[in-house]
Short mmCIF file of C-alpha atoms in Angstrom, two decimals:
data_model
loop_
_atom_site.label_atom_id
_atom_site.label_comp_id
_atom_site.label_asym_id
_atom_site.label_seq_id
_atom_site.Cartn_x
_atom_site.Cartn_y
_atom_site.Cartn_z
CA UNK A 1 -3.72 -18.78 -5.45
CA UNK A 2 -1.96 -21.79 -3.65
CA UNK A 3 1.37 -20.65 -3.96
CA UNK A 4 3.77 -20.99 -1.47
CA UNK A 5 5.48 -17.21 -2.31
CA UNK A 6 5.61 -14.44 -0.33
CA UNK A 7 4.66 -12.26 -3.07
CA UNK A 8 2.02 -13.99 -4.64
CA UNK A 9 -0.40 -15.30 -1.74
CA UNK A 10 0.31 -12.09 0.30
CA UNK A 11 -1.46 -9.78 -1.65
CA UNK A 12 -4.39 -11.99 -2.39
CA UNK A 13 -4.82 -13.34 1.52
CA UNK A 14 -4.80 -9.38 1.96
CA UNK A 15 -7.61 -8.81 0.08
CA UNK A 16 -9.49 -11.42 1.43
CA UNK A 17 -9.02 -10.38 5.31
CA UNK A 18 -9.09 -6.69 5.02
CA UNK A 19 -12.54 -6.36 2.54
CA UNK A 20 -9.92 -4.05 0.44
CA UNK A 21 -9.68 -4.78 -3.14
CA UNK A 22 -11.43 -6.80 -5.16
CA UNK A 23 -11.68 -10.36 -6.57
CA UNK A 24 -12.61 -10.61 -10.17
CA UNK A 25 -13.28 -14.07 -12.24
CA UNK A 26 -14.15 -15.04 -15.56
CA UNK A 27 -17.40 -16.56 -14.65
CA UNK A 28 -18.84 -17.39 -10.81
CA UNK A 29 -18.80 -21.08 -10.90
CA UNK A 30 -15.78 -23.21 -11.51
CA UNK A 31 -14.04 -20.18 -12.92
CA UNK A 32 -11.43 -20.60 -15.46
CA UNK A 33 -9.46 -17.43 -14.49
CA UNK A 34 -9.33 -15.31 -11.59
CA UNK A 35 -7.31 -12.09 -10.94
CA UNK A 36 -7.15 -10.15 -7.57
CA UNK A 37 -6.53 -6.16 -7.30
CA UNK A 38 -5.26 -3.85 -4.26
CA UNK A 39 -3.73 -0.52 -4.60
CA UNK A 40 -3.14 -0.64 -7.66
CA UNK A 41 -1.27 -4.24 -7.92
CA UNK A 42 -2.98 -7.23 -9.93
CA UNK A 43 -2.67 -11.08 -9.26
CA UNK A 44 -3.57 -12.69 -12.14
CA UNK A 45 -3.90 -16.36 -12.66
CA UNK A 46 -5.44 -19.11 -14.45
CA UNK A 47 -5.91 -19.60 -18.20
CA UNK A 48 -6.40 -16.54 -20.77
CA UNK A 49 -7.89 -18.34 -23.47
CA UNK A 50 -11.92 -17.30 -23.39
CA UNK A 51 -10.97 -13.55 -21.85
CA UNK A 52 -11.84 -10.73 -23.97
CA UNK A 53 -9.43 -7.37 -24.12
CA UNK A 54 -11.94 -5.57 -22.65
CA UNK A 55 -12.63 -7.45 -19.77
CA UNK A 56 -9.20 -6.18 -18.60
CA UNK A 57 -9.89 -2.62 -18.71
CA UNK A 58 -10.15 -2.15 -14.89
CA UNK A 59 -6.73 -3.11 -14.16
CA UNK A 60 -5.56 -0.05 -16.35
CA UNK A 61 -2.72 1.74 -14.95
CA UNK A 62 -1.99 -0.91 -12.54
CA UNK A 63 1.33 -3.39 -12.27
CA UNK A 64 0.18 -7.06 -13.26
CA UNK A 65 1.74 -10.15 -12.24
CA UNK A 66 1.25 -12.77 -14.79
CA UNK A 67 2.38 -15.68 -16.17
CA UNK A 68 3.53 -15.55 -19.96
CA UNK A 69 0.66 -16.94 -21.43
CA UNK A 70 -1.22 -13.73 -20.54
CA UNK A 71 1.52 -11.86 -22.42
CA UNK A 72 -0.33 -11.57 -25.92
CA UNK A 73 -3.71 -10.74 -24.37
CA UNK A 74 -2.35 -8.09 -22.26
CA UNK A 75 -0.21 -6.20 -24.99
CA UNK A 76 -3.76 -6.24 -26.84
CA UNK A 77 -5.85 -5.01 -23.48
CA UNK A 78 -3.79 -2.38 -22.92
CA UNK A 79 -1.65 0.24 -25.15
CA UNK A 80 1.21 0.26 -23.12
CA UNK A 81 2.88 -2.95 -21.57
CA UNK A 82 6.42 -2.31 -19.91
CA UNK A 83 8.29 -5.23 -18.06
CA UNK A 84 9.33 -4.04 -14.50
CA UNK A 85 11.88 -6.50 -12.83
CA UNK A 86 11.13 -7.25 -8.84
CA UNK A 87 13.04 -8.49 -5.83
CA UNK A 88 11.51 -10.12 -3.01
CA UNK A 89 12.96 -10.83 0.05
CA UNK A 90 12.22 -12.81 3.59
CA UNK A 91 13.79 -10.97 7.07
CA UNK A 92 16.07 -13.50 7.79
CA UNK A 93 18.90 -12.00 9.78
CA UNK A 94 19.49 -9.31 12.61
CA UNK A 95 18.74 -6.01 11.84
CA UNK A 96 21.71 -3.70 11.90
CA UNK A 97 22.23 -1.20 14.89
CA UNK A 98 20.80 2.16 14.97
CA UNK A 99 20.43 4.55 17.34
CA UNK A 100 17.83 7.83 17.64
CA UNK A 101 18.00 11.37 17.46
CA UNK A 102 17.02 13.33 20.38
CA UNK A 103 13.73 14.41 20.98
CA UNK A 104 12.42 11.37 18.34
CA UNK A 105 10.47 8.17 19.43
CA UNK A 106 9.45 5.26 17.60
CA UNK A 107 5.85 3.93 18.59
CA UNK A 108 2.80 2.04 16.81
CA UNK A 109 0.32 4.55 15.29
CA UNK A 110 -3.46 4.51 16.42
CA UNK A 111 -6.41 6.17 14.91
CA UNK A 112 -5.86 9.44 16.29
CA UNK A 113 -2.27 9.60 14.03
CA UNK A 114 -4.60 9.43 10.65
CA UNK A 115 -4.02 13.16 10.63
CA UNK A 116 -0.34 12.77 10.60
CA UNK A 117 -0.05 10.03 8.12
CA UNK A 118 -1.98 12.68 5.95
CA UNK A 119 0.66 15.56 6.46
CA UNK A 120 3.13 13.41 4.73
CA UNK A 121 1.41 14.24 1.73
CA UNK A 122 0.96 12.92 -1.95
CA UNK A 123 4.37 11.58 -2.05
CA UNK A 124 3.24 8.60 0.84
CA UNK A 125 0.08 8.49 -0.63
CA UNK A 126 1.08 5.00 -1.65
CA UNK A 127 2.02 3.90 1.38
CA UNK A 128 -1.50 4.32 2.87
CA UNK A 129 -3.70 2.71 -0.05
CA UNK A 130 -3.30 -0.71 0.75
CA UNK A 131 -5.07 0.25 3.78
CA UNK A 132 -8.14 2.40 2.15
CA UNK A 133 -6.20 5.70 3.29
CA UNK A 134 -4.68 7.46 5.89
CA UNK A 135 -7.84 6.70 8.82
CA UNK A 136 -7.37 2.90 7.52
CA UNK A 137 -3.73 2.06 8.01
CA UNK A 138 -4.47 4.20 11.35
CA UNK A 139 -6.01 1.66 12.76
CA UNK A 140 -5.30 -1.15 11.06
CA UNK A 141 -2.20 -1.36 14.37
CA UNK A 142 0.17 -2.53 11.54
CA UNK A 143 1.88 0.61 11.46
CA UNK A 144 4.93 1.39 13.32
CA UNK A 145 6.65 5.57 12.58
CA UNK A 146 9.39 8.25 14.22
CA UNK A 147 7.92 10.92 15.62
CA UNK A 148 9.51 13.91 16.76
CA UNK A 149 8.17 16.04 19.91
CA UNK A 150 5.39 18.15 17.91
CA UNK A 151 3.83 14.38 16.63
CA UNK A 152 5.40 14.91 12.99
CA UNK A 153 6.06 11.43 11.50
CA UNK A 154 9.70 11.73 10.30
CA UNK A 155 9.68 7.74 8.98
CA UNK A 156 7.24 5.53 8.52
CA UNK A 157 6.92 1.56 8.09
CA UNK A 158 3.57 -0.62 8.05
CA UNK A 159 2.85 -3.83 6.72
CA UNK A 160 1.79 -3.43 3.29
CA UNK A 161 -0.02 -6.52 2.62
CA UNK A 162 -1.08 -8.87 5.56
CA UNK A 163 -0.78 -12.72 4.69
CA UNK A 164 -1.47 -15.69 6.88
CA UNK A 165 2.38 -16.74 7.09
CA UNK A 166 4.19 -13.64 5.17
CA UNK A 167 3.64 -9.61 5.67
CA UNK A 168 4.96 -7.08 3.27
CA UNK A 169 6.93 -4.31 4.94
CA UNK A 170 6.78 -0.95 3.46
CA UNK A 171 8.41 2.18 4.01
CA UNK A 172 8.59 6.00 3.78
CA UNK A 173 10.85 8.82 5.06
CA UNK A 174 10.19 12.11 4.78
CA UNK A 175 12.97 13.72 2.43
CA UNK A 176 14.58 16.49 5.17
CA UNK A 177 15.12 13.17 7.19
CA UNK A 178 16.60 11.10 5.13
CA UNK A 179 20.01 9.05 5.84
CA UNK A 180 19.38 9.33 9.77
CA UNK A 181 18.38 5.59 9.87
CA UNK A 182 14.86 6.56 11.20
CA UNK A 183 13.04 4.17 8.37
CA UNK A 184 15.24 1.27 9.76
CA UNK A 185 14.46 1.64 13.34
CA UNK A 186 10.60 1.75 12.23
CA UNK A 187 11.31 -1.41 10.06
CA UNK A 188 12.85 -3.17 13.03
CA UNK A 189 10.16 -2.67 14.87
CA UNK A 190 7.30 -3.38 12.73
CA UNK A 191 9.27 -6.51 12.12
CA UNK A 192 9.54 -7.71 15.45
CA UNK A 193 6.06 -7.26 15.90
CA UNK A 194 5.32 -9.56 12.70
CA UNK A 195 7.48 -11.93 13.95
CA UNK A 196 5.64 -11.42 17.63
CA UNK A 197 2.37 -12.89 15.58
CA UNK A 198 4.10 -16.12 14.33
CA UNK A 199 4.48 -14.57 10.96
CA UNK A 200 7.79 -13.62 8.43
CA UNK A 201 8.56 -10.35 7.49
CA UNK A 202 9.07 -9.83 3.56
CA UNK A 203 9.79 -7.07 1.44
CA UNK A 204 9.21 -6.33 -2.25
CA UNK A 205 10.85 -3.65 -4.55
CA UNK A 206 11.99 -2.90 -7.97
CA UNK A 207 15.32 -4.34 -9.03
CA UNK A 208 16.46 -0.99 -9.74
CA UNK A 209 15.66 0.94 -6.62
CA UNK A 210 19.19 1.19 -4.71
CA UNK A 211 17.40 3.14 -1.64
CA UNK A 212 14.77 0.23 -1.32
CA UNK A 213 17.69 -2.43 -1.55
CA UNK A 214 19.91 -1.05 1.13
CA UNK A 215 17.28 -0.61 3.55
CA UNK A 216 16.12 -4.10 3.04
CA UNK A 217 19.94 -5.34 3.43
CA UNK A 218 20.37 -3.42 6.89
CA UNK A 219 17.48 -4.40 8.39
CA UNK A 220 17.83 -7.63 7.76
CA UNK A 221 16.17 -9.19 4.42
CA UNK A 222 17.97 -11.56 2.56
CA UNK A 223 16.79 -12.05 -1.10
CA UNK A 224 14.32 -14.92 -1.88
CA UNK A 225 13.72 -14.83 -5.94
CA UNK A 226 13.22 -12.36 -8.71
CA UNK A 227 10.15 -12.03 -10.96
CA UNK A 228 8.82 -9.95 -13.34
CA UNK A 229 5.55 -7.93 -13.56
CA UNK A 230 4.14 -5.30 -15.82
CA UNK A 231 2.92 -1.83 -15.63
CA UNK A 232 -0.18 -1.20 -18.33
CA UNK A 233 -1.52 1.74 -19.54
CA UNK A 234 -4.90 2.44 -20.80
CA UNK A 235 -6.92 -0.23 -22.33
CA UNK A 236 -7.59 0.01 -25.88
CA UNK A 237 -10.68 -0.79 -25.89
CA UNK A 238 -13.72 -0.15 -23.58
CA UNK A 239 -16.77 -2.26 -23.71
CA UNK A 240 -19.47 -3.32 -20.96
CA UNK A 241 -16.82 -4.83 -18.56
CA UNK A 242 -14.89 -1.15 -17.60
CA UNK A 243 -16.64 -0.63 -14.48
CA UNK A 244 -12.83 1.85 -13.72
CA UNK A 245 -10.05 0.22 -11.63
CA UNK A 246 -10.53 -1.80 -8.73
CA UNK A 247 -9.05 -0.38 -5.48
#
């Protein structure tokens, strides 16, 4: 888990400095193969000869990044394996300009906002489950959102996964706000205060989402590498390893 990549030692170093997720191996001493879950994203790594289909079940319905040797094993884990093409990215220019509506502020949410990160509802569920929830990315201070006047969060960026050298930015507008530049202005400043901790801001998003692109483009991200990872189903089999997904 050595890697020098944004993407892959992020989410692992996450894991391992939050308590959220889990680590699973193949056996406890010099393990052959290790794999790492959070919110619903696996890091998988090592070799896949000696791993049994079912030992994969509690990775079902997450997104897997693996090598190709893990390919065959995989398609027989799980019965549904679709290839989802990724961009990553590293903040490595100045943010584009922006400017607020009236009556909005941008600020770093504290544990009294968990109430407002839940009003945002299912459709940011996401954003929060890196962090346990809503009361967790509350207080986690890696959080940075637009407010308007009555404490409504109109945009929303936090760092998704917290690394040693890299953070993942993520971000969320609500949909009657959109195109107002709000999720840039909370990505600026969530990035300067990653950068304010010695660290590089990097982002990570599907190939084929435009919105995720643009956003990443204005506020500064450059494009590092592409990679591919995979979105399983259920497992096909179920045997005394499915202890249900890891979190």
């Amino acid at each position: 888990m050595a890697e020098e990549d944004p993407c892959v030692v992020t989410l692992a170093e996450h894991v391992l400095l939050t308590g959220i997720g889990r680590w699973r191996a193949d056996r406890i001493v010099l393990p052959r193969t290790v794999g790492v879950s959070c919110a619903g994203h696996v890091l998988l790594r090592g070799a896949p000869e000696g791993l049994m289909p079912e030992e994969l079940a509690p990775w079902a319905g997450s997104y897997i990044d693996a090598s190709a040797r893990f390919l065959p094993l995989l398609g027989t884990a799980f019965d549904r394996l679709t290839p989802w093409e990724r961009m990553v990215w590293t903040q490595q220019a100045e943010p584009q300009r922006y400017s607020l509506p009236r009556g909005v502020a941008v600020r770093r949410l504290g544990p009294t906002d968990a109430h407002a990160l839940t009003a945002l509802g299912t459709d940011a569920a996401w954003l929060t489950a890196s962090w346990g929830g809503p009361r967790g990315l509350a207080a986690s201070g890696h959080c940075w959102a637009a407010l308007n006047r009555a404490g409504r969060i109109l945009a929303v960026a936090c760092t998704y996964f917290r690394g040693t050298r890299y953070e993942e930015v993520a971000a969320f507008t609500a949909p009657d706000h959109r195109r107002h530049r709000l999720a840039l202005a909370c990505v600026t400043a969530l990035s300067t205060d990653i950068a304010s901790r010695g660290h590089t801001p990097s982002w990570n998003c599907s190939v084929h989402n435009r919105a995720s692109r643009l956003l990443a483009w204005t506020a500064g991200f450059r494009l590092e590498r592409e990679y591919v990872h995979y979105a399983v189903g259920d497992p096909v089999t179920c045997g005394e390893h499915a202890e249900g997904r890891a979190a």
